[in-house]
PDB file of C-alpha atoms in Angstrom:
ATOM      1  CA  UNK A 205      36.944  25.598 100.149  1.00  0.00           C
ATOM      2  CA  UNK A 206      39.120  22.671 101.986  1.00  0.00           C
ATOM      3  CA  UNK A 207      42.722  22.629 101.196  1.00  0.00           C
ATOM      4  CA  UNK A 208      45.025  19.817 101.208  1.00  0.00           C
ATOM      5  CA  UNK A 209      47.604  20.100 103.961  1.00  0.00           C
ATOM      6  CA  UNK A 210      50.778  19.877 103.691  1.00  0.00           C
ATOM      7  CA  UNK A 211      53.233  19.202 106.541  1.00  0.00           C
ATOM      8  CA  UNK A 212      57.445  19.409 106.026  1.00  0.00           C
ATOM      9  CA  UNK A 213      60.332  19.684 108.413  1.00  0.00           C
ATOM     10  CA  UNK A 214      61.397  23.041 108.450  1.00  0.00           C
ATOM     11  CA  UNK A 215      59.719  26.249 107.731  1.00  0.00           C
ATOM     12  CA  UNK A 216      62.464  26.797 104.847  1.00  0.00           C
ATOM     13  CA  UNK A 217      61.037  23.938 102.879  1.00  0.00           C
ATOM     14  CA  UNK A 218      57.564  25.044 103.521  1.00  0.00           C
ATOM     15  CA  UNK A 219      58.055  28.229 102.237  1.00  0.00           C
ATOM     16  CA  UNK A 220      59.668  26.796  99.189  1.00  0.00           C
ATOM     17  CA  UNK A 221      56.644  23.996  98.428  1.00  0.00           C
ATOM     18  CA  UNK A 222      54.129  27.204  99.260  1.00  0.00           C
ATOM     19  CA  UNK A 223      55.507  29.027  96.566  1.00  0.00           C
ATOM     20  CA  UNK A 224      55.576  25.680  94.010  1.00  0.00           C
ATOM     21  CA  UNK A 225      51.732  24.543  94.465  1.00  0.00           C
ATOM     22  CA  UNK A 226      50.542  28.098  95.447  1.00  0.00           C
ATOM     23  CA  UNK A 227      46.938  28.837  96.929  1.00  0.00           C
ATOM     24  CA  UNK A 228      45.468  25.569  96.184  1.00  0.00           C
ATOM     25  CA  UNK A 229      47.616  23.972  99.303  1.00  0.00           C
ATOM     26  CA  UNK A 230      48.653  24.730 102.499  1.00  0.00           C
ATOM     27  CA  UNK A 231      52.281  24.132 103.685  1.00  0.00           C
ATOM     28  CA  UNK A 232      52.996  23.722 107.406  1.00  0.00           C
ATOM     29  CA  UNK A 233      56.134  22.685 109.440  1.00  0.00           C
ATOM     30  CA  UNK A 234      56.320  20.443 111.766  1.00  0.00           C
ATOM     31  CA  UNK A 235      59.753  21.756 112.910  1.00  0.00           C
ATOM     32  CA  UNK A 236      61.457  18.378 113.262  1.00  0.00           C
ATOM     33  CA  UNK A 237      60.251  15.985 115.952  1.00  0.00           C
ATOM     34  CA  UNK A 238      57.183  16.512 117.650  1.00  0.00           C
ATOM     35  CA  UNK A 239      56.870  12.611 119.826  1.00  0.00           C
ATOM     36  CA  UNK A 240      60.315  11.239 121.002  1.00  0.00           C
ATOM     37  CA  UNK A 241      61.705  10.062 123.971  1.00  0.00           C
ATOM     38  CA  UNK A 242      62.371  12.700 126.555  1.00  0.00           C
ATOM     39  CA  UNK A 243      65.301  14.508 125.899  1.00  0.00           C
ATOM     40  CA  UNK A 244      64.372  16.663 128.994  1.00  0.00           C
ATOM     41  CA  UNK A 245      63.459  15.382 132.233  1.00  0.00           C
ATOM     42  CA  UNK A 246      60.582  18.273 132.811  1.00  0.00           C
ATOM     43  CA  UNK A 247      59.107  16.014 129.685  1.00  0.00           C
ATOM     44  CA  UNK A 248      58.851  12.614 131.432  1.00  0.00           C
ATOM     45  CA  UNK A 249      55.956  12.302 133.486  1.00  0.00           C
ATOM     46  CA  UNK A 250      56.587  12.690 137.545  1.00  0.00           C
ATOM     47  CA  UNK A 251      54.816   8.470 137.987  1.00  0.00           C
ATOM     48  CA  UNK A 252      57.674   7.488 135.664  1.00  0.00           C
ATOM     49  CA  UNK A 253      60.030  10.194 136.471  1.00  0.00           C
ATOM     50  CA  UNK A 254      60.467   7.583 139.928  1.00  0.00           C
ATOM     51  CA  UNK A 255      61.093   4.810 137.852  1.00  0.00           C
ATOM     52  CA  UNK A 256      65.295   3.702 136.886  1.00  0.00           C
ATOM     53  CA  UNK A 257      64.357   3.825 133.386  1.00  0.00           C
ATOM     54  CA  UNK A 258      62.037   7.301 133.162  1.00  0.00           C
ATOM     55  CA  UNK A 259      65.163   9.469 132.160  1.00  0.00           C
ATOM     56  CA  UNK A 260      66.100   7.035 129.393  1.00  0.00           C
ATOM     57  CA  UNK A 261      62.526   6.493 127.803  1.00  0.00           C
ATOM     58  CA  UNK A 262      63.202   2.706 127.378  1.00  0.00           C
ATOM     59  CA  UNK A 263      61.928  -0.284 129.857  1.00  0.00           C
ATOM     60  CA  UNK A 264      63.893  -2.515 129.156  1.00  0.00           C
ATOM     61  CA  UNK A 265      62.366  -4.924 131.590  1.00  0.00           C
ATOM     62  CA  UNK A 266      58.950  -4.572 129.569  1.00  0.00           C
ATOM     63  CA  UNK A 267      60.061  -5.830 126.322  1.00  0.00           C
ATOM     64  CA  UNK A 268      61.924  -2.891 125.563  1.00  0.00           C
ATOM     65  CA  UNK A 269      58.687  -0.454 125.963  1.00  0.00           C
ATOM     66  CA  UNK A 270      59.577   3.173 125.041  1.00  0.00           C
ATOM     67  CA  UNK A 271      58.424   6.333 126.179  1.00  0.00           C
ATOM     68  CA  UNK A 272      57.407   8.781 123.619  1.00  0.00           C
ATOM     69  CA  UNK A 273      56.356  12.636 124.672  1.00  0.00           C
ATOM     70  CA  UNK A 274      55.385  16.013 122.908  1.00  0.00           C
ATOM     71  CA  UNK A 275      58.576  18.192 124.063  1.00  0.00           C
ATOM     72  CA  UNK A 276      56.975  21.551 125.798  1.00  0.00           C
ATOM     73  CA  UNK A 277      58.612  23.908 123.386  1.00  0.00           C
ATOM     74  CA  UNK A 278      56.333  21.413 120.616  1.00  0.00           C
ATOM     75  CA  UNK A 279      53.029  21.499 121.550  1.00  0.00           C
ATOM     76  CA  UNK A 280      51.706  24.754 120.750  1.00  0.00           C
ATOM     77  CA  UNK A 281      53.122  23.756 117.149  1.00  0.00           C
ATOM     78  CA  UNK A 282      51.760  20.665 117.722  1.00  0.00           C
ATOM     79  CA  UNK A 283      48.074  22.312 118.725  1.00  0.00           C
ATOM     80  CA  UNK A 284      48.532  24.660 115.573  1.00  0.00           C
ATOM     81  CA  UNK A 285      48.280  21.620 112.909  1.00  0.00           C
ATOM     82  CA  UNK A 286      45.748  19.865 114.644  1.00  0.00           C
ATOM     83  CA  UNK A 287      43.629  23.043 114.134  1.00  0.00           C
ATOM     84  CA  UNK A 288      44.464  23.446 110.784  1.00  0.00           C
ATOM     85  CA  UNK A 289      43.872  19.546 109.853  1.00  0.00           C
ATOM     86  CA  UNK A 290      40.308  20.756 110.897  1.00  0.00           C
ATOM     87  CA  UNK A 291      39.641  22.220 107.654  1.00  0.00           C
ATOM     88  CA  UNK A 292      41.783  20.371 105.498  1.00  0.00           C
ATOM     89  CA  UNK A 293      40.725  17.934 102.936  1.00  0.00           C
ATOM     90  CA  UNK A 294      43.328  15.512 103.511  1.00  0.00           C
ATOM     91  CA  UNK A 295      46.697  15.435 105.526  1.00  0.00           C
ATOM     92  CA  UNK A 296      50.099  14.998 103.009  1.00  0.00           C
ATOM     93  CA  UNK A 297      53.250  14.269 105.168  1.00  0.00           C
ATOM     94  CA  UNK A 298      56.037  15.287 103.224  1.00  0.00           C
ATOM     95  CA  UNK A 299      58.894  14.920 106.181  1.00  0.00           C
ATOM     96  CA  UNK A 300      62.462  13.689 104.529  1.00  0.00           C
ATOM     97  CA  UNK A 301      62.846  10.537 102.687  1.00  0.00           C
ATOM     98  CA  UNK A 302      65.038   9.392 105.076  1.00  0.00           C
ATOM     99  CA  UNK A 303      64.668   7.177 108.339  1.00  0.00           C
ATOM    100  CA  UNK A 304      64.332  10.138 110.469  1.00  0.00           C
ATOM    101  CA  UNK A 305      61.745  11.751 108.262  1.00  0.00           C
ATOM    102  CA  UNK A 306      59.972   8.282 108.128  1.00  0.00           C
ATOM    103  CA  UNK A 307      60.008   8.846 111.739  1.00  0.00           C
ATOM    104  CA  UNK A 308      58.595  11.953 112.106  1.00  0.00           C
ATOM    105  CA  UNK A 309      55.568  11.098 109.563  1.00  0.00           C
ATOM    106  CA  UNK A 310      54.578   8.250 112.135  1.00  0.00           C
ATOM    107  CA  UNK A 311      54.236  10.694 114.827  1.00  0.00           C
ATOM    108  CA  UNK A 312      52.443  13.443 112.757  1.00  0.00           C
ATOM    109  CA  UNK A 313      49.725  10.281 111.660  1.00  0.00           C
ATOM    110  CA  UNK A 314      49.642   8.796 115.251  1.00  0.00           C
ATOM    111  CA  UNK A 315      48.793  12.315 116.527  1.00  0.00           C
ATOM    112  CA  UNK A 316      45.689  12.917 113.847  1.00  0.00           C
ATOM    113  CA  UNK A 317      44.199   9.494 114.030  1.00  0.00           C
ATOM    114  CA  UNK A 318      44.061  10.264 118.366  1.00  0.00           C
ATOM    115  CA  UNK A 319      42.192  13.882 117.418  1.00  0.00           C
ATOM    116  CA  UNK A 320      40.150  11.751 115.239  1.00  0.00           C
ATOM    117  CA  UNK A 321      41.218  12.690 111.415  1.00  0.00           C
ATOM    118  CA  UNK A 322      41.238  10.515 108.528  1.00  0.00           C
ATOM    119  CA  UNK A 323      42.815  11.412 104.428  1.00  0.00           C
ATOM    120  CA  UNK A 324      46.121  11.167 105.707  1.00  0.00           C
ATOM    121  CA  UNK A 325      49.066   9.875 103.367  1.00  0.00           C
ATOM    122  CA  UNK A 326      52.818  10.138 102.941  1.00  0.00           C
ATOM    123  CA  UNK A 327      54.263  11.405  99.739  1.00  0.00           C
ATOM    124  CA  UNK A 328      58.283  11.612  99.092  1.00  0.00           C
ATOM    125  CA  UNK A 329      60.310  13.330  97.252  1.00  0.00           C
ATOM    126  CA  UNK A 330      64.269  13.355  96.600  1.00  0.00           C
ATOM    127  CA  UNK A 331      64.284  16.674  94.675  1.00  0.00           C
ATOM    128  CA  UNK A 332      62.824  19.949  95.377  1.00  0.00           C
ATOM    129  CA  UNK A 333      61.066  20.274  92.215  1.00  0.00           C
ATOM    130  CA  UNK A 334      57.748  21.318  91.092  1.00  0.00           C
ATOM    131  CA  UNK A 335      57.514  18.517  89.352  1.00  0.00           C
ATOM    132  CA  UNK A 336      58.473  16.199  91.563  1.00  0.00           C
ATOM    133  CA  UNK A 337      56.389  17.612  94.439  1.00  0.00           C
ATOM    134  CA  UNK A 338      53.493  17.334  92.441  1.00  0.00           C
ATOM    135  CA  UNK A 339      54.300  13.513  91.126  1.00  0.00           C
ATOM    136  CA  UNK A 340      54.926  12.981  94.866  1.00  0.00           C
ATOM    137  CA  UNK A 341      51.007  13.919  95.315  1.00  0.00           C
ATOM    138  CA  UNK A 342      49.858  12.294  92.455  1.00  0.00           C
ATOM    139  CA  UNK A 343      51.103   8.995  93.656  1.00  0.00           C
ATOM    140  CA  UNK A 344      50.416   9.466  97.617  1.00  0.00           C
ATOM    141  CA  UNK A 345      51.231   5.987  99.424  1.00  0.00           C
ATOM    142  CA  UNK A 346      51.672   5.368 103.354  1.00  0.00           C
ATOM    143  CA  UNK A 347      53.821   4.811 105.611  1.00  0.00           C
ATOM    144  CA  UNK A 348      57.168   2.859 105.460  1.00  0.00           C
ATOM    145  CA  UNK A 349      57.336   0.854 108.669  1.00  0.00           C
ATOM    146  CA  UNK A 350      60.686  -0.560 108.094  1.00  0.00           C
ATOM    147  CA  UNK A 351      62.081   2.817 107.973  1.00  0.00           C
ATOM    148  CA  UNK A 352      59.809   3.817 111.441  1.00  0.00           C
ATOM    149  CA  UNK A 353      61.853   0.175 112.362  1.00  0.00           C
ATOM    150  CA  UNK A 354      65.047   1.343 112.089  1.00  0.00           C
ATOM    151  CA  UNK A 355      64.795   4.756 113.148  1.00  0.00           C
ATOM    152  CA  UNK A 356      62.855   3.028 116.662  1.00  0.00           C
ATOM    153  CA  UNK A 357      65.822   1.068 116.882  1.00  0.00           C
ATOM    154  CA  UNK A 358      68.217   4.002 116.557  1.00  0.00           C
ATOM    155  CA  UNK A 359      66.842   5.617 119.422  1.00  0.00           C
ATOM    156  CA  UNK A 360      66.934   3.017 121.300  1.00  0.00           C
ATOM    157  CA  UNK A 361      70.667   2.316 120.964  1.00  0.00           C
ATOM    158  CA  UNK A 362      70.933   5.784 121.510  1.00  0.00           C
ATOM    159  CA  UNK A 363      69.709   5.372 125.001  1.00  0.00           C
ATOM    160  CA  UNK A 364      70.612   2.320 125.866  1.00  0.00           C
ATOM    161  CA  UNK A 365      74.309   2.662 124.572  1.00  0.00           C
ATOM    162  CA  UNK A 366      75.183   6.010 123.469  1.00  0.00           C
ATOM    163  CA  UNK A 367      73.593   8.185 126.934  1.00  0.00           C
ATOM    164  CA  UNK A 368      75.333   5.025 129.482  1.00  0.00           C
ATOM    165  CA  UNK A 369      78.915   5.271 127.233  1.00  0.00           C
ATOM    166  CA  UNK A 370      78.765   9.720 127.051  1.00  0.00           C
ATOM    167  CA  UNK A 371      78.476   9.435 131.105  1.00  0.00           C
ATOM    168  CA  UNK A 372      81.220   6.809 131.478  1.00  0.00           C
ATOM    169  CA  UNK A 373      83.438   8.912 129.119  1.00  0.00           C
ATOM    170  CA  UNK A 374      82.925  12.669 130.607  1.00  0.00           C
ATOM    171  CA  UNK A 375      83.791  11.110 133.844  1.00  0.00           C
ATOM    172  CA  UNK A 376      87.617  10.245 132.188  1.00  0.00           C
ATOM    173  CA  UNK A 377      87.243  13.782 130.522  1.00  0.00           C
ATOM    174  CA  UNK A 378      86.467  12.583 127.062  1.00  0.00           C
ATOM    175  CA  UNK A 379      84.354  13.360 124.024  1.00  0.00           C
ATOM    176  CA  UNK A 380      81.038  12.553 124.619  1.00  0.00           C
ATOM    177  CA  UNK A 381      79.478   9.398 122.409  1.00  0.00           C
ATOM    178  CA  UNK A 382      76.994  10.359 120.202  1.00  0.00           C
ATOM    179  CA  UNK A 383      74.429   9.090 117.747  1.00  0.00           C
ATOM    180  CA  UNK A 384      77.150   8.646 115.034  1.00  0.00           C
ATOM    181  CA  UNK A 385      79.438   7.005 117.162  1.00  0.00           C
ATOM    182  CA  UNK A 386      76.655   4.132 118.452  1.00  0.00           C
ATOM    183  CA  UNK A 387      76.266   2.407 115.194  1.00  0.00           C
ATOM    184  CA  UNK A 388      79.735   3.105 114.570  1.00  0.00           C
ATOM    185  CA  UNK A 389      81.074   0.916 117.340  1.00  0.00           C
ATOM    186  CA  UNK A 390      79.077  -1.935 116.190  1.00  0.00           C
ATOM    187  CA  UNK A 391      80.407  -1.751 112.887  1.00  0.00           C
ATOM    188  CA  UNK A 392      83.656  -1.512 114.823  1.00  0.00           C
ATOM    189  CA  UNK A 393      83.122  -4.909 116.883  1.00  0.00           C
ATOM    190  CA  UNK A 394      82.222  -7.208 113.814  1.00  0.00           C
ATOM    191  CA  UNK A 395      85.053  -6.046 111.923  1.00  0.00           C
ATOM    192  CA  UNK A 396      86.692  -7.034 115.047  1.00  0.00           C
ATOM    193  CA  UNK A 397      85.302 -10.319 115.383  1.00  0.00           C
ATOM    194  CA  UNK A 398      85.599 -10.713 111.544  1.00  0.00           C
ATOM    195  CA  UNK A 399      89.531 -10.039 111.788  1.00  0.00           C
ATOM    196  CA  UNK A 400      89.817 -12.214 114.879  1.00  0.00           C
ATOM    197  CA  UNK A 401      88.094 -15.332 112.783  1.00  0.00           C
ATOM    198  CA  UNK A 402      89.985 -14.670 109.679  1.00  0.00           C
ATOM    199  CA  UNK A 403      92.545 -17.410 108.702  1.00  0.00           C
ATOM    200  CA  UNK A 404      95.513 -16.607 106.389  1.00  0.00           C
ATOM    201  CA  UNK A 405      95.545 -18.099 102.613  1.00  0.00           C
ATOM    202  CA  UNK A 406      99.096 -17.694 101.736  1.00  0.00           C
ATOM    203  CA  UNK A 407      99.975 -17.249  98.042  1.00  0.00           C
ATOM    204  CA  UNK A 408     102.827 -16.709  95.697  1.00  0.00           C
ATOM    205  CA  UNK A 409     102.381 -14.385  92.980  1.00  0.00           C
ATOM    206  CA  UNK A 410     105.117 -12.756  90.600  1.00  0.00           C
ATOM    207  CA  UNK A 411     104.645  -9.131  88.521  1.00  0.00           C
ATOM    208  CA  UNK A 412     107.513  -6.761  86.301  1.00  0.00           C
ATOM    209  CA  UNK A 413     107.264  -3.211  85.934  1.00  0.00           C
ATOM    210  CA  UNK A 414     108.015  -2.131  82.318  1.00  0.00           C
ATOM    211  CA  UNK A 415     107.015   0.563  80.169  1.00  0.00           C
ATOM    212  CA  UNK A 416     104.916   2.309  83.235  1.00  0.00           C
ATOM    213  CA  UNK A 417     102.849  -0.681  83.282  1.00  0.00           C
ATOM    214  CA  UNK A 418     102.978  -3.738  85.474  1.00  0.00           C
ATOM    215  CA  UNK A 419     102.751  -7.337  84.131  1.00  0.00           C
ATOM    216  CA  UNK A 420     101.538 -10.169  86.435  1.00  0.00           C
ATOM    217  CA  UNK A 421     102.500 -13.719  85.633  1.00  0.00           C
ATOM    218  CA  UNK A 422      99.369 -15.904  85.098  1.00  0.00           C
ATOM    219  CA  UNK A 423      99.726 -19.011  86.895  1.00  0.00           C
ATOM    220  CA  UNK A 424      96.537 -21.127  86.311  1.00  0.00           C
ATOM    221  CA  UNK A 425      93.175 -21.041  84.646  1.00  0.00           C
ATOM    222  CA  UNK A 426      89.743 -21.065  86.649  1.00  0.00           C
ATOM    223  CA  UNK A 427      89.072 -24.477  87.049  1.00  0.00           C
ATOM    224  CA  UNK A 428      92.880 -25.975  87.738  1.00  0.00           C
ATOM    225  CA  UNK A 429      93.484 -27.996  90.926  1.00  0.00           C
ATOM    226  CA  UNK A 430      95.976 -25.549  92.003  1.00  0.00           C
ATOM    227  CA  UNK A 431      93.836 -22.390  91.486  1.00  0.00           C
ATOM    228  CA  UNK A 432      94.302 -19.910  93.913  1.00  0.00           C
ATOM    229  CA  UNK A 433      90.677 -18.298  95.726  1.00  0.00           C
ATOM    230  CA  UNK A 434      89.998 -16.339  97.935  1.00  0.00           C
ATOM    231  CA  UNK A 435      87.850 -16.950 101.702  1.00  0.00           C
ATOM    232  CA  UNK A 436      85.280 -15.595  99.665  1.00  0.00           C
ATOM    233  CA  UNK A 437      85.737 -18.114  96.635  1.00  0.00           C
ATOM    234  CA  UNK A 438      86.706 -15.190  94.159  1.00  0.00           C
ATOM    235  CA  UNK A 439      89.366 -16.902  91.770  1.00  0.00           C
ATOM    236  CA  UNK A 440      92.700 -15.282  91.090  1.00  0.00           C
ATOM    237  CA  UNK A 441      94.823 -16.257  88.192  1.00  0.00           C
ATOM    238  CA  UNK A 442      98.090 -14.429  88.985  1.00  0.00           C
ATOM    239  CA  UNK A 443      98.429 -16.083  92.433  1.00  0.00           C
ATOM    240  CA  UNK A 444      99.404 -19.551  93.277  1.00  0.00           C
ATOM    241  CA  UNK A 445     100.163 -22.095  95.874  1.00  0.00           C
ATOM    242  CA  UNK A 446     102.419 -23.873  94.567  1.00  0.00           C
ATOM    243  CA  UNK A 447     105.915 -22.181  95.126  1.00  0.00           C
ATOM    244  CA  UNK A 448     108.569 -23.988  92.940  1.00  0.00           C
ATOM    245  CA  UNK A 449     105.947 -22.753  89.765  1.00  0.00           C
ATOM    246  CA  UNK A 450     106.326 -19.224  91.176  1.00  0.00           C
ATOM    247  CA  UNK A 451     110.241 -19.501  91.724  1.00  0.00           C
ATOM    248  CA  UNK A 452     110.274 -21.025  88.162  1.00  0.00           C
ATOM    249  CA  UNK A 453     108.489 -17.955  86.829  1.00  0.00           C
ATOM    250  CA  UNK A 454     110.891 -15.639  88.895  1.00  0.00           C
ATOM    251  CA  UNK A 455     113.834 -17.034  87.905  1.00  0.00           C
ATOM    252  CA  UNK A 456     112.884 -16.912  84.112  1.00  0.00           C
ATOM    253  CA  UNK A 457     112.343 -13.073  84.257  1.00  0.00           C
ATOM    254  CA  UNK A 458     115.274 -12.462  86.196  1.00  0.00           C
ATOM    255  CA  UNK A 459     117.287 -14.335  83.666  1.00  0.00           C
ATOM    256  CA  UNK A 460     115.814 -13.023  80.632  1.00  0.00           C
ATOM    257  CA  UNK A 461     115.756  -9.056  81.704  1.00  0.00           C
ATOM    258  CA  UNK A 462     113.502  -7.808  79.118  1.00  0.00           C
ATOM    259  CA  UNK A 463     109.351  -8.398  78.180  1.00  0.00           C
ATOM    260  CA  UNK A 464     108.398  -9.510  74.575  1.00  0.00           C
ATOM    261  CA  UNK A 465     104.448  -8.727  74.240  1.00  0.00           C
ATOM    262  CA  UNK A 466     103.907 -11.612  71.587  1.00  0.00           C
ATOM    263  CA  UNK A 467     100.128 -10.976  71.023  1.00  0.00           C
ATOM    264  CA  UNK A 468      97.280  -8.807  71.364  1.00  0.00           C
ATOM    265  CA  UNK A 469      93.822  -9.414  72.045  1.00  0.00           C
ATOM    266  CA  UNK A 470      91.125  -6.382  71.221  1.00  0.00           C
ATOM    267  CA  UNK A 471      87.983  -6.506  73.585  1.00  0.00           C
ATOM    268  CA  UNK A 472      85.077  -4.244  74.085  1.00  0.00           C
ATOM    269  CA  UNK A 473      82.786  -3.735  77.151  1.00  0.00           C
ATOM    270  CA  UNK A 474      80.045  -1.780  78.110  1.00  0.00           C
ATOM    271  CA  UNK A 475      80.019   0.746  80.988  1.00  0.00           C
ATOM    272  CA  UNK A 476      76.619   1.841  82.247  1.00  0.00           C
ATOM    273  CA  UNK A 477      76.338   5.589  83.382  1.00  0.00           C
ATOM    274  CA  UNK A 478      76.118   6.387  87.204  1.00  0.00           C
ATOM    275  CA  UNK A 479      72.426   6.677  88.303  1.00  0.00           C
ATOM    276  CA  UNK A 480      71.158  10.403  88.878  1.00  0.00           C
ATOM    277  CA  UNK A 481      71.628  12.127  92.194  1.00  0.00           C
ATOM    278  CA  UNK A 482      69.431  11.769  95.132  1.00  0.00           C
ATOM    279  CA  UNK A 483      69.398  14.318  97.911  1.00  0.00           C
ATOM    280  CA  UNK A 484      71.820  12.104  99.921  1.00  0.00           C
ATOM    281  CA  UNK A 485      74.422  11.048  97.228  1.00  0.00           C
ATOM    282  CA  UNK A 486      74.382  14.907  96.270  1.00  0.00           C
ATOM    283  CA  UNK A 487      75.469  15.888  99.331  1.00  0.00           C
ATOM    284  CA  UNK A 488      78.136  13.030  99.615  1.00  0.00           C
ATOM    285  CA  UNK A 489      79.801  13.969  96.597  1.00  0.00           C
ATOM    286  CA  UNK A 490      80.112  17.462  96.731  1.00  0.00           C
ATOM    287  CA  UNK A 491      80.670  17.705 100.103  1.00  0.00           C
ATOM    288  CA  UNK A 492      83.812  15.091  99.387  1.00  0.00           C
ATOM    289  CA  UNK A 493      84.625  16.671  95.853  1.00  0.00           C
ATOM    290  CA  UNK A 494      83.968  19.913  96.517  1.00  0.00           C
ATOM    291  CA  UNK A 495      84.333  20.133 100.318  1.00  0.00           C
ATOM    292  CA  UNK A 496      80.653  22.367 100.359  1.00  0.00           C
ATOM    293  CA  UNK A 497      78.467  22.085 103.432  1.00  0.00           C
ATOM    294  CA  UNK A 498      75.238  20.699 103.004  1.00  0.00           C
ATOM    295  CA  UNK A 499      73.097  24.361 103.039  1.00  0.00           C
ATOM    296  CA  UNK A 500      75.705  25.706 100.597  1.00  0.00           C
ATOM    297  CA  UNK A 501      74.594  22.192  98.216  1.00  0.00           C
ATOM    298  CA  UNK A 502      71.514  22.535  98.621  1.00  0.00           C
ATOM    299  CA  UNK A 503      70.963  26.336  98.016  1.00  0.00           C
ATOM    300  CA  UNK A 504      72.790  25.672  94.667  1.00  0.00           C
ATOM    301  CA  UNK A 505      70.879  22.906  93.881  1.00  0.00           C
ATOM    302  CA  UNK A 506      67.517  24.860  94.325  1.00  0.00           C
TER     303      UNK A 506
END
């Protein structure tokens, strides 16, 4: 009898999902990425090997076109699933809900509709449940191709950026750049450009520490013509521009040397609960709470 197939990441996962739908499926690994751009030059074909642009897997004088190979070590993996898809009633990609994962799940799809298979879906799941995997099947869907987007464009800066910047900087004898670091000087150059466009709103704004606590003065109300905002229009109602009103205020607490609370006012407000975890936001906070590596989180979590 045909059995759905399941295909994961990493043989760990696949031997966990075996053991939660049992004989009814069959749970493969695709072992990460099975069609990237070379990350070995024995991958890129010797016609393109010639060409400026074969080692990086990106033409960038053909609209960006990228080169996308089955690494040697992956294609006896790769010739394994294709066999097994043979006999399967329908193909579930179950990579990592994540860009990367997105990633891989194109690939895996590309490379079954070119042997000629059909039944293939994504399902995704953020906990490694029963039954979540088994929601996941229940509610198969496809494809997210603004994840495949971003993880295409990824790559691409990898290449393009982070492979030209790590051979500049091991020729000075420094760290290498890596993926991390590629996005991470963009976010670098518009806070740059951000701080180099900023103009100065200068304010005056007057506070007393008593009791532990610290008081500010309140200068105006919301819709004064003095009011005091922000570049982003957010209103403040302890600053001010006006600078004898804040000298005023100074001089009357200086004077006076002591704070009379003269009313009260009794409020209430709601405060929603935190959302539950995902996989990701697990790992953040423990791994900033607790200072746990991400196996260690995980195996607990399981």
């Amino acid at each position: 009898m045909a059995k759905p197939l399941v295909i994961v990441e990493s043989p760990a996962k696949a031997k966990t999902l075996g053991r939660f739908l049992g004989k009814d499926y069959r749970v493969e690994a695709s072992y990460g990425h099975i069609r990237d751009l070379p990350e070995s030059a024995a991958d890129v074909p010797k016609k393109i090997k010639q060409e400026e642009w074969g080692r990086l897997g990106v033409n960038v004088e053909k609209d960006f076109e990228p080169l996308y190979v089955i690494p040697s070590e992956k294609k006896k993996q790769v010739a394994h699933l294709k066999s097994l898809a043979k006999d399967a009633s329908a193909l579930l990609l179950a990579t990592d809900p994540d860009r990367e994962g997105e990633f891989i799940a194109w690939r895996l799809a590309e490379i079954f509709n070119e042997a000629g298979y059909s039944n293939i879906c994504r399902i995704s799941f953020h906990e490694i449940t029963k039954p979540a995997i088994l929601e996941s099947i229940s509610e198969r869907g496809s494809i997210n191709d603004s994840l495949v987007d971003a993880a295409k464009v990824r790559r691409f800066m990898d290449r393009l950026v982070g492979f030209r910047s790590s051979k500049f900087s091991r020729s000075w004898n420094l760290a290498a750049m890596g993926r991390v670091q590629t996005p991470t000087l963009g976010f670098i150059v518009d806070r740059e450009l951000e701080r180099e466009a900023f103009v100065p709103i200068p304010y005056y704004a007057v506070h007393a520490d008593a009791g532990g606590i610290r008081w500010n003065a309140i200068f105006h109300d919301k819709g004064d013509a003095d009011a005091w905002v922000d570049d982003k229009g957010k209103f403040h109602s302890n600053r001010t521009n006006n600078q004898p009103l804040a000298q005023s205020a100074f001089d009357s607490l200086a004077s006076e040397g002591s704070l009379t609370i003269s009313s009260v006012d009794e409020s209430t407000y709601q405060r929603n609960p935190k959302p539950p975890f995902t996989t990701d936001t697990l790992l953040m906070s423990i791994g900033s709470e607790k200072g746990w590596n991400p196996r260690r989180t995980m195996r607990i979590a399981g």
